[in-house]
Amino acid sequence: MHNKTLADIIAGLNRGDFSSVEITRHFLDRIHQLDGQYNSFITVTAEAALASAAAADQQRANGSVPLFCGVPMAHKDIFCTNGVRTSCGSKMLDNFVPPYDATVVENFANAGAVILGKTNMDEFAMGSSNETSYYGPVKNPWDTNCVPGGSSGGSAAAIAARLTPAATATDTGGSIRQPAALCGITGLKPTYGRVSRWGMIAFASSLDQGGPMARTAEDCALMLNVMASFDGKDSTSIDRPVPDYSNYLNQPLSGLKIGIPKEYFGEGLNPGTEQAVRDALVEYEKLGATLVEISLPHSNLAVPAYYVIAPAEASANLSRFDGVRYGYRCENPKDLRDLYMRTRGEGFGEEVKRRILVGAYCLSAGYYDAYYRKAQQARRLIKQDFVDAFQQVDVIMGPTSPSPAFGFGAKGNDPVAMYLEDIYTIATNLAGLPGMSVPCGLVNNKPVGLQIIGDYFDEALMLNVAHQFQQATDWHQRAPEGLA
Ligand code: GLN
């Protein structure tokens, strides 16, 4: 039962092969039995899930139902859920129970989905390994000595371990694509503005974007149909019709032009990862696509620009956590200053504090022009590289991350080594473009992801490009040993 994709589950529920209560209970039992090994959930909402599954079964018995009616899934713990703790992986929000749902959560509720719980993540979505979570690290189901990637490592690991068929996630610099790659699943970061950020706890507002994680591109299309919406409550939400992404999944790839950026195959790329990606490109040629070598000349500016802009925005966004309004408050503050200092000192973890310090520094009067303004100028050049490339090609492909999953603590003492994990994913966030990761191989039995970058609002094309690959290969069907 747990090997079923979302598409299988929807079809099975429609046929009456099983009830929502049965499938929901099955996943809850698996979480209960197995998640002690992976730590992929922060909160499991078993009772509420079974109640909404029972209600979904009743609704189905009474007539026509929305597409996700009774379908179990999970939300990353960055999305506010009415009445259910939303921690964002931080001690600061350990006690935070939002009085409202994020728009994404509401969209899934309206579509009838059953929520199994909230998944683990790096604190405030800062990280690439899930080691910064206040709730402890998530373990990669392919090798529990290795990280699942981050920040959406809980969502990715839960899907890989078949504890949920799908989950929401967010991507500020790679947090959907990199953990999807390291856990052997499929994830999509939509165009900036496609999915509402309302109720999604802010990290770096000009980069954050919610998106789907599942085992297949077909399932990501089903989820994006629900997630994407115009939302007046998010000032950067874009008012543009949402296509039915599932309708575009059967287009042949003949004539497709795939850009291969030479900068994505240079120094630092693991040879096994490179081989798997090159094999995938050969598969695309067999499917009728043409490979075109391109250049994204400002790629080397992406990581440095991101690590000025993202911390700058984070330092502003995280100033709201002051011990006064909500969240953690230190014990017995002497005065207001002591309240602020100890609340933030005790409530935030090390990486979050590092980002706040870097961000505040880059925005300070003497350094704004030297760092923040320069980073924004670099961002503009990076975006222009992509605009130029998409004059020549339909999609861009390369590796999602430089290597397969690494061991716990492997990059622990060196923040810059960790920051380089996102060397291939960050530029798309800076440009606001959509990106995907699709399983394309195994190196020493650890998954490798192929990254597909599309032009603005080309999610339908990208999903079809990914789906065609998944029709021709079976990497997305591989499971960690013993978990299929
Ligand atoms: N790893 C990157 C960071 O630490 C990206 C995180 C993300 O996309 N949320 O900022």
Short mmCIF file of C-alpha atoms and ligand atoms in Angstrom, two decimals, residues 76 124-128 150-151 170-176 203 208 306-307 310 351 355 418-419 422 426 429, ligand 1:
data_model
loop_
_atom_site.label_atom_id
_atom_site.label_comp_id
_atom_site.label_asym_id
_atom_site.label_seq_id
_atom_site.Cartn_x
_atom_site.Cartn_y
_atom_site.Cartn_z
CA LYS A 76 6.73 20.91 6.08
CA PHE A 124 14.05 28.47 9.86
CA ALA A 125 14.95 26.59 6.64
CA MET A 126 18.62 27.52 6.97
CA GLY A 127 20.78 24.59 6.01
CA SER A 128 21.49 21.86 3.51
CA GLY A 150 17.97 20.29 3.68
CA SER A 151 16.19 22.28 4.57
CA THR A 170 9.98 25.23 0.44
CA ASP A 171 13.01 26.32 -1.54
CA THR A 172 14.95 29.53 -0.86
CA GLY A 173 18.26 28.39 -2.34
CA GLY A 174 17.73 24.71 -3.07
CA SER A 175 15.76 23.31 -0.15
CA ILE A 176 13.31 21.37 -2.30
CA PHE A 203 13.28 33.22 5.68
CA ASP A 208 11.27 31.75 -0.71
CA TYR A 306 22.91 34.61 -2.04
CA TYR A 307 24.84 34.60 1.22
CA ALA A 310 19.39 35.73 2.10
CA GLU A 351 23.32 28.87 12.21
CA ARG A 355 22.85 34.51 9.46
CA MET A 418 27.89 23.57 3.54
CA TYR A 419 26.96 26.69 1.55
CA ASP A 422 23.64 24.69 -3.25
CA ILE A 426 20.85 29.01 -5.82
CA ASN A 429 16.14 31.38 -6.79
N1 GLN B 1 20.90 25.65 1.92
C1 GLN B 1 20.49 26.97 1.64
C2 GLN B 1 20.59 27.80 2.89
O1 GLN B 1 21.05 27.30 3.84
C3 GLN B 1 19.10 27.00 1.08
C4 GLN B 1 18.06 26.77 2.10
C5 GLN B 1 16.68 26.86 1.53
O2 GLN B 1 16.47 26.75 0.33
N2 GLN B 1 15.72 27.10 2.42
O3 GLN B 1 20.22 28.94 2.94
#
